[in-house]
PDB file of C-alpha atoms in Angstrom:
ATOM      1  CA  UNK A 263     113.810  40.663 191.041  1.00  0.00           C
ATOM      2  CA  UNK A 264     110.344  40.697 189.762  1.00  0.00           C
ATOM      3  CA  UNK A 265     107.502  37.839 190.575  1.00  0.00           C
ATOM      4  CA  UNK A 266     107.478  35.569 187.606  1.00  0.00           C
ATOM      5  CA  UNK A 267     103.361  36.536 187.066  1.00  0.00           C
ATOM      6  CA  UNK A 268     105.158  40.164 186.798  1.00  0.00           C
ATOM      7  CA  UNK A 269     108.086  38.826 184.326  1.00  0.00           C
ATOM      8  CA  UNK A 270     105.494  37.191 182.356  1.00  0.00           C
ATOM      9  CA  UNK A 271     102.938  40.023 181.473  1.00  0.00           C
ATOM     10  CA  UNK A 272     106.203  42.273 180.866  1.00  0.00           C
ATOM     11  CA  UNK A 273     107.322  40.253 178.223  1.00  0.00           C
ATOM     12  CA  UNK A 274     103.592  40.179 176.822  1.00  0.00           C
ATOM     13  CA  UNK A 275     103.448  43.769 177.080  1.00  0.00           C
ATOM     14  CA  UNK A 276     106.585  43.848 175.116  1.00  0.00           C
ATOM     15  CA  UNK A 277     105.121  41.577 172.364  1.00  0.00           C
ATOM     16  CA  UNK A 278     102.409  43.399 171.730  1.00  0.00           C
ATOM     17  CA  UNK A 279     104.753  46.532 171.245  1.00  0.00           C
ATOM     18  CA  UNK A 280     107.161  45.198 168.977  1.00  0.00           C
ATOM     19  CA  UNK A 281     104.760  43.195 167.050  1.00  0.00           C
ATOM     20  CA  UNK A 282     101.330  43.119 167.600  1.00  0.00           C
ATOM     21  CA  UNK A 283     101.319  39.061 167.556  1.00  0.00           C
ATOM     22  CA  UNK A 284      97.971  37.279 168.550  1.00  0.00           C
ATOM     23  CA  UNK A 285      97.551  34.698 171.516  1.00  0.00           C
ATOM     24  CA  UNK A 286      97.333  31.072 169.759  1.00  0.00           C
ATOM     25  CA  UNK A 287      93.876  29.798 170.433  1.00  0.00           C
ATOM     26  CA  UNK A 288      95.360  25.817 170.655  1.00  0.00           C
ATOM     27  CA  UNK A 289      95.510  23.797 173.777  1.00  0.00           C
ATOM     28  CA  UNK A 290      97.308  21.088 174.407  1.00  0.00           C
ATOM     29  CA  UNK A 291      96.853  17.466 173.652  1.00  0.00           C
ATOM     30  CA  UNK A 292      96.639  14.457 175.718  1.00  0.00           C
ATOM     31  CA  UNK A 293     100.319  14.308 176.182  1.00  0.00           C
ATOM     32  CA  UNK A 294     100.598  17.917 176.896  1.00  0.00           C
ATOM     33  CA  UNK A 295     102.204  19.272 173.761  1.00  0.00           C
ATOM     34  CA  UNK A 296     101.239  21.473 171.157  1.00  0.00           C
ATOM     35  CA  UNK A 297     100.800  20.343 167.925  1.00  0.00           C
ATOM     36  CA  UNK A 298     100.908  22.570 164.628  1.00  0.00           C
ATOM     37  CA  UNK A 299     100.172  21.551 161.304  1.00  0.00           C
ATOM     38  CA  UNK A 300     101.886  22.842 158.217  1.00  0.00           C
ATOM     39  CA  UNK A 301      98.692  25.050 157.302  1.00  0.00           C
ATOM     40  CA  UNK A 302      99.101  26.443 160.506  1.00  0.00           C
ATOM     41  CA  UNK A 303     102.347  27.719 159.856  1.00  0.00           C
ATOM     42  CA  UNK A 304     101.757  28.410 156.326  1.00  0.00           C
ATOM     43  CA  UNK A 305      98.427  30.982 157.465  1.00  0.00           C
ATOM     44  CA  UNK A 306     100.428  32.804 160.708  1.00  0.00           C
ATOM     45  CA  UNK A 307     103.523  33.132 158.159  1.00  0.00           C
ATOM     46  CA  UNK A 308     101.622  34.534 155.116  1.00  0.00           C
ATOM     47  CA  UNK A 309      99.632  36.748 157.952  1.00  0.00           C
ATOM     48  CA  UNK A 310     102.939  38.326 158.946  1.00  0.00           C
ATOM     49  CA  UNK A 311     104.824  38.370 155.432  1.00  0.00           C
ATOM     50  CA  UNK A 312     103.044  41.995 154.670  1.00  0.00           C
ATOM     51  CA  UNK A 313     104.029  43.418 157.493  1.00  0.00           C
ATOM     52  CA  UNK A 314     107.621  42.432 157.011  1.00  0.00           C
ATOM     53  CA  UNK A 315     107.564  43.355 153.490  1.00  0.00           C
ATOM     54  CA  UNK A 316     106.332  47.132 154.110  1.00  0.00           C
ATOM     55  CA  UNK A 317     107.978  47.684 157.556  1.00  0.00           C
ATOM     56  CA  UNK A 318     111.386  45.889 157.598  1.00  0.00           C
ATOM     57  CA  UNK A 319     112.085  45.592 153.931  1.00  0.00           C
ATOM     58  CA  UNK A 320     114.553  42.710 154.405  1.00  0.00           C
ATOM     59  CA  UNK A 321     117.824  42.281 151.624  1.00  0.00           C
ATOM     60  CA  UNK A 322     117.880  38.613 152.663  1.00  0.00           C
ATOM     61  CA  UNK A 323     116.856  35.740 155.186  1.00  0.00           C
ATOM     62  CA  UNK A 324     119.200  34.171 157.360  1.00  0.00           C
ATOM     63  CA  UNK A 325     117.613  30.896 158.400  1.00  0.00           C
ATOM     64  CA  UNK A 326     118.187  28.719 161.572  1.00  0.00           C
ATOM     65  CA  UNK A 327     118.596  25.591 161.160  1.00  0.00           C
ATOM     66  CA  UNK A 328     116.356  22.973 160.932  1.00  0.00           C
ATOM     67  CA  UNK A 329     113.644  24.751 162.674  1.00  0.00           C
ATOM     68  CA  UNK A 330     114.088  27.994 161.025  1.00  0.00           C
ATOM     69  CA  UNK A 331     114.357  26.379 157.226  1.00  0.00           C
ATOM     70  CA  UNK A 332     110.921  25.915 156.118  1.00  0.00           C
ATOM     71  CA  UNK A 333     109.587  28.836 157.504  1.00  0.00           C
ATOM     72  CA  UNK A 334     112.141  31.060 156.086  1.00  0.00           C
ATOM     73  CA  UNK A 335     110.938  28.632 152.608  1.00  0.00           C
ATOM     74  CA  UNK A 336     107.737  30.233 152.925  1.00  0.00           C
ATOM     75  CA  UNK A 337     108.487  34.026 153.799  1.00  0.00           C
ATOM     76  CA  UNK A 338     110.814  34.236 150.639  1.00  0.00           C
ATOM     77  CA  UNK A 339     107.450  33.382 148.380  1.00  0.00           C
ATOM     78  CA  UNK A 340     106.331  36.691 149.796  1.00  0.00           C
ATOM     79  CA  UNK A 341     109.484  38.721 150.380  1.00  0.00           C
ATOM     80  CA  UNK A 342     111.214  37.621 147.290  1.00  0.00           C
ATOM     81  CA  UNK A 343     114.653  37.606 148.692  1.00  0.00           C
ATOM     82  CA  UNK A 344     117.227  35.014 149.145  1.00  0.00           C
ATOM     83  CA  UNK A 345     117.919  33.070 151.871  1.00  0.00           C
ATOM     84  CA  UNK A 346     121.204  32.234 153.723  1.00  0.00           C
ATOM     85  CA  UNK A 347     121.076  28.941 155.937  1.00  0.00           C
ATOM     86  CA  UNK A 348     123.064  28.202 159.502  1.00  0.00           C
ATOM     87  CA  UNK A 349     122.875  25.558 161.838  1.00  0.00           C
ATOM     88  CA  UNK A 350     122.507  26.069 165.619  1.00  0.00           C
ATOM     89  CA  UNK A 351     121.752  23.741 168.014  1.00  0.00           C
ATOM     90  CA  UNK A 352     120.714  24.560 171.432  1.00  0.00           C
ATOM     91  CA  UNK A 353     118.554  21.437 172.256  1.00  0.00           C
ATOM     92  CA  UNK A 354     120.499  17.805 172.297  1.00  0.00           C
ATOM     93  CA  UNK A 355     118.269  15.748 170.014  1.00  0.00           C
ATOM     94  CA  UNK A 356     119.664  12.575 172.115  1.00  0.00           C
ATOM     95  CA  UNK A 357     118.643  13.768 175.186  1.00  0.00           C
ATOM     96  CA  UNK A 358     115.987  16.123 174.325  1.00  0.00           C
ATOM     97  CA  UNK A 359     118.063  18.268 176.711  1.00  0.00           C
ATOM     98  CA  UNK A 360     119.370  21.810 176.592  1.00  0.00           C
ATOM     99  CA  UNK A 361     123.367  20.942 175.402  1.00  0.00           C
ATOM    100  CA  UNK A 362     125.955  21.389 178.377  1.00  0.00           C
ATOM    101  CA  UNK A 363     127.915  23.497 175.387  1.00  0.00           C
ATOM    102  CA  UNK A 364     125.141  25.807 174.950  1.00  0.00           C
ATOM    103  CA  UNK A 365     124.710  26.949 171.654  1.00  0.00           C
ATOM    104  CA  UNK A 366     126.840  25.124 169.264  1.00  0.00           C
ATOM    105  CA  UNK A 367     127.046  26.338 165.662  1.00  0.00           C
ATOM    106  CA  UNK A 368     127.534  23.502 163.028  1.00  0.00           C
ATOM    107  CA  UNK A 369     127.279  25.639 159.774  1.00  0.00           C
ATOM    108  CA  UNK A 370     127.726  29.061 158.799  1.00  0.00           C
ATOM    109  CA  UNK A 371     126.670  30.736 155.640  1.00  0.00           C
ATOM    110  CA  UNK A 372     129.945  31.675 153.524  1.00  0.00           C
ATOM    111  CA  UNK A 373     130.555  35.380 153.510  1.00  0.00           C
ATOM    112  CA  UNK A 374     132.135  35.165 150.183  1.00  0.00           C
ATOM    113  CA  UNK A 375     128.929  33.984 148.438  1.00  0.00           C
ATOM    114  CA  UNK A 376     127.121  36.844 146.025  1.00  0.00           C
ATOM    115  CA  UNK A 377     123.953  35.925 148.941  1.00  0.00           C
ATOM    116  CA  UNK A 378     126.282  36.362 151.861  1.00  0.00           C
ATOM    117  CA  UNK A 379     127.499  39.907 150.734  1.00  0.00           C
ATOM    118  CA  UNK A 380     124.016  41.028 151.037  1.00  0.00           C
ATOM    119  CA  UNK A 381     124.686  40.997 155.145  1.00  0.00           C
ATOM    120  CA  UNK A 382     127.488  43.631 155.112  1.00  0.00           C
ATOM    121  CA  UNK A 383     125.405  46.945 154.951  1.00  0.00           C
ATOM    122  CA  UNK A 384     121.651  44.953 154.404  1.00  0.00           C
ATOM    123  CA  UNK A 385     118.852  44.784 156.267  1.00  0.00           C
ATOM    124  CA  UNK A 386     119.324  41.133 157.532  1.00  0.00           C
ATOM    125  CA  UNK A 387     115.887  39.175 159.035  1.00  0.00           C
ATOM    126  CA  UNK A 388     117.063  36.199 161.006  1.00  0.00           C
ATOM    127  CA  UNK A 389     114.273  33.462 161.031  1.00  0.00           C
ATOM    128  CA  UNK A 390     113.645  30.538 163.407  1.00  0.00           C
ATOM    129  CA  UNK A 391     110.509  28.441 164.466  1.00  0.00           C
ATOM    130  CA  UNK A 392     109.984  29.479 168.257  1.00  0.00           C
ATOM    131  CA  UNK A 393     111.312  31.877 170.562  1.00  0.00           C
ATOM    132  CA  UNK A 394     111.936  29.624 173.725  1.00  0.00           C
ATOM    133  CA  UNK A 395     114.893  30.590 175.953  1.00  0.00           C
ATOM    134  CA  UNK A 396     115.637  33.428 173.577  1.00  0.00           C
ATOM    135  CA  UNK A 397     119.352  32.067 173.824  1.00  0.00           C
ATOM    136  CA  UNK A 398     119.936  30.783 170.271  1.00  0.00           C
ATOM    137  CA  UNK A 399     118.507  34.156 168.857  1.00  0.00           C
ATOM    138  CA  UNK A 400     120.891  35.983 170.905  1.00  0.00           C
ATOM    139  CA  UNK A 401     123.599  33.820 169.392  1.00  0.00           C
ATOM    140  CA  UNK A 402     122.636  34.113 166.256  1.00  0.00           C
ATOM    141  CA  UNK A 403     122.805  38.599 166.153  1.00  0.00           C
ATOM    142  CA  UNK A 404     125.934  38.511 168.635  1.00  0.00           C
ATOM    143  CA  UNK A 405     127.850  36.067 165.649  1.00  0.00           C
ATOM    144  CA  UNK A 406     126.319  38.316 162.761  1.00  0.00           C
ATOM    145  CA  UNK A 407     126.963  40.948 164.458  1.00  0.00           C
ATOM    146  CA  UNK A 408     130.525  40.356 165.371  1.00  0.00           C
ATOM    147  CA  UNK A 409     131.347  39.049 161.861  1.00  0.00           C
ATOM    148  CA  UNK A 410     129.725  41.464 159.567  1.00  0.00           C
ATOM    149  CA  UNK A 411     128.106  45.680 160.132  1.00  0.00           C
ATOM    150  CA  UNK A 412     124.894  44.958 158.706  1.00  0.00           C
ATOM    151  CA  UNK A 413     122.535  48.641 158.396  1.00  0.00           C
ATOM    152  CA  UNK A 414     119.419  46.570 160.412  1.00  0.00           C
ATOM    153  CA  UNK A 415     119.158  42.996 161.795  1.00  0.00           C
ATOM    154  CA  UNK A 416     115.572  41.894 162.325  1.00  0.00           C
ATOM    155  CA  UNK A 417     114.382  38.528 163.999  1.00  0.00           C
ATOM    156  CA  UNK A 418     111.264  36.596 163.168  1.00  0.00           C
ATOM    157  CA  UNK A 419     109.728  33.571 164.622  1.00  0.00           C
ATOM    158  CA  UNK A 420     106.628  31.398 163.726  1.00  0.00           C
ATOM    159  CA  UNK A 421     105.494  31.394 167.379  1.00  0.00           C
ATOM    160  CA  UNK A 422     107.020  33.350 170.717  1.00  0.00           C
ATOM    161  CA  UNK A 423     106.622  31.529 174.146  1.00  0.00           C
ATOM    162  CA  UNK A 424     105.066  33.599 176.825  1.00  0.00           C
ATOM    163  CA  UNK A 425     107.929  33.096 179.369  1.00  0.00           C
ATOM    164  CA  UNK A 426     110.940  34.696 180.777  1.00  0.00           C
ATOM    165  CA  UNK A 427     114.059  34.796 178.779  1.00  0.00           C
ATOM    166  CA  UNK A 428     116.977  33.611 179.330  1.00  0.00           C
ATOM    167  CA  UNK A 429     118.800  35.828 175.848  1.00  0.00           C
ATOM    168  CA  UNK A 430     118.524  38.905 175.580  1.00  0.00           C
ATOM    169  CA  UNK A 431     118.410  41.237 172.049  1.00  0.00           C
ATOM    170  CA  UNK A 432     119.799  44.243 171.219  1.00  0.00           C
ATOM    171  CA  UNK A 433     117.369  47.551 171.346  1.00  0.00           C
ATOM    172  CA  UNK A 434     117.843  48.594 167.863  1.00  0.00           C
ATOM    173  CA  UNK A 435     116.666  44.597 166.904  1.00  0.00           C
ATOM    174  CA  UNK A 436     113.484  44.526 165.190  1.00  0.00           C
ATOM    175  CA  UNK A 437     111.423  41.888 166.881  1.00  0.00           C
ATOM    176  CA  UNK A 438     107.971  40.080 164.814  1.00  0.00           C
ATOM    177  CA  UNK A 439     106.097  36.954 166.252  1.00  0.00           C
ATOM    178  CA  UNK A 440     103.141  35.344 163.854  1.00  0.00           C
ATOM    179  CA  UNK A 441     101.636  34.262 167.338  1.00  0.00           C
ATOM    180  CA  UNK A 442     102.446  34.207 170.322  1.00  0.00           C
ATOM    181  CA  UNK A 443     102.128  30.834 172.893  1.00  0.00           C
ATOM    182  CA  UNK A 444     101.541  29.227 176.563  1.00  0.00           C
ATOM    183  CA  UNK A 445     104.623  27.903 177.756  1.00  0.00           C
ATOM    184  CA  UNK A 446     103.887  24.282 176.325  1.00  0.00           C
ATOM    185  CA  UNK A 447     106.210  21.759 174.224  1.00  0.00           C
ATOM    186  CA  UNK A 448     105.371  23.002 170.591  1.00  0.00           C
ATOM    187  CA  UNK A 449     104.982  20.399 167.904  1.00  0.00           C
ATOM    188  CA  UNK A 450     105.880  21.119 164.477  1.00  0.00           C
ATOM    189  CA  UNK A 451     104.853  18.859 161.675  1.00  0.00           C
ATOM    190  CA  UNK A 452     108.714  18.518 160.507  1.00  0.00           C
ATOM    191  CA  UNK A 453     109.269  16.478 163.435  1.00  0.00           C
ATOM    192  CA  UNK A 454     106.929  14.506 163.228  1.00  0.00           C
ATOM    193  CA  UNK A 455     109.382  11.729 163.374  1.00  0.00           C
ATOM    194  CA  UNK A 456     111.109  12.599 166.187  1.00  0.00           C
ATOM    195  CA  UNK A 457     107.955  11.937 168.212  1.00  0.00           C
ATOM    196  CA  UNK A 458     107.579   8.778 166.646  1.00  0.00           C
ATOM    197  CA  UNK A 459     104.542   9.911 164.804  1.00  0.00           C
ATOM    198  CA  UNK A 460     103.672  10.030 160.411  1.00  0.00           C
ATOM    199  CA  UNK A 461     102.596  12.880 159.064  1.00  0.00           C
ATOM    200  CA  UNK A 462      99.268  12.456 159.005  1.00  0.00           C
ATOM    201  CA  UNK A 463      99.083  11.353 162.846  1.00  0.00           C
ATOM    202  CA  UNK A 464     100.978  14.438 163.219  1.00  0.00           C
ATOM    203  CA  UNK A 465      97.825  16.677 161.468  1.00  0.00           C
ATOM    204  CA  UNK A 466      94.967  14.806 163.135  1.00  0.00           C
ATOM    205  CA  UNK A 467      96.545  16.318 166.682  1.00  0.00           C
ATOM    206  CA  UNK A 468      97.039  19.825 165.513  1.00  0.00           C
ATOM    207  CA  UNK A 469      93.642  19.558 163.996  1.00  0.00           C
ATOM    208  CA  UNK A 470      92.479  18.133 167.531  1.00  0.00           C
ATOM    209  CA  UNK A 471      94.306  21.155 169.732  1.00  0.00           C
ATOM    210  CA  UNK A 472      92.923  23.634 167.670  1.00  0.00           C
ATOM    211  CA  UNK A 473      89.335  22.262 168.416  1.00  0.00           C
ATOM    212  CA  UNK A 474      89.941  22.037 171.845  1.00  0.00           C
ATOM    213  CA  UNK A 475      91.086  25.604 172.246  1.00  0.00           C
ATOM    214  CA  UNK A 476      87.689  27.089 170.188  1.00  0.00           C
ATOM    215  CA  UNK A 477      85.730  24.220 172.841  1.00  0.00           C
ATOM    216  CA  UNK A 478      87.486  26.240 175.612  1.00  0.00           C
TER     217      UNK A 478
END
């Protein structure tokens, strides 16, 4: 086995291959998380959507649910394709917890659907918030892939964690990051609740861990 220091510049190295993602320039707040605002996610979204658009030429957007929804809302502005929604849950929201299930899916799109023909034989980009464990992503292209023979499955992500993986993808995935991030709790401003925060508390700390990481 390699050192972890070893693991983690491997799967760096293997970022910057597959997509050429920056390193975020936030720190953490106070409490040690990450906070992003929606114009954070917005810019590293629009940033990637060209390079989506000329390299991967996606037929349609499978979105993971709930992180994966708004994201995917804002690539189809610039991609222009539709979007098919599941719901996969990794995380116990109760607990806060990785589930003892492990990935559990709640929803799948209906195959049936004019949208959800587009899979068989399209060029299907699978779209989720963060790439943590790597485990619900893996999920995600086995079940597509076991269900359907799409001609190219791609995977996007707002913001890949610079860790070691737990999933693992398939070579012939297509892999794109907006950013890539230090192995801290990421923040995003549609759960803002769930931290017990408004919206606008929510902003004011993204706005304060991206001044920290220019101070630094």
């Amino acid at each position: 086995l390699k050192p972890f220091a070893a693991l983690k510049f491997d799967v760096f190295k293997s970022c910057i291959r597959k997509f050429k993602s920056k390193m975020s320039s936030k720190s953490p707040s106070r409490d040690g998380k990450v906070y992003f605002s929606y114009a954070d996610v917005h810019q590293t979204l629009s940033a990637l959507a060209p390079t989506l658009a000329s390299e991967f030429k996606p037929d349609v957007i499978i979105a993971i649910g709930g992180g994966g929804f708004i994201p995917a809302r804002i690539l189809r502005t610039h991609l222009k394709v539709p979007i098919l929604a599941i719901s996969l849950e990794l995380y116990d929201d109760a607990t806060n917890s990785v589930s003892d299930d492990g990935v559990v899916c709640h929803q799948w799109y209906d195959e049936t659907s004019k949208p959800g023909k587009l899979v068989e034989g399209g060029r299907v980009l699978i779209v989720d918030e963060v790439d943590d464990t790597r485990t619900t992503l893996q999920f995600c292209v086995e079940e597509i892939l076991r269900r359907s023979k799409p001609a190219k499955v791609g995977v996007c992500v707002v913001h890949n964690k610079l860790k070691e993986k737990k999933g693992q993808l398939p070579d012939d995935v297509v892999y794109y990051a907006g950013e890539t991030v230090a192995d801290h709790w990421n923040c995003y401003p549609w759960d803002a609740a769930a931290y017990g925060i408004d919206i606008q508390a929510h902003e004011e700390l993204a706005i304060q861990c991206s001044q920290q990481g220019q101070v630094e």
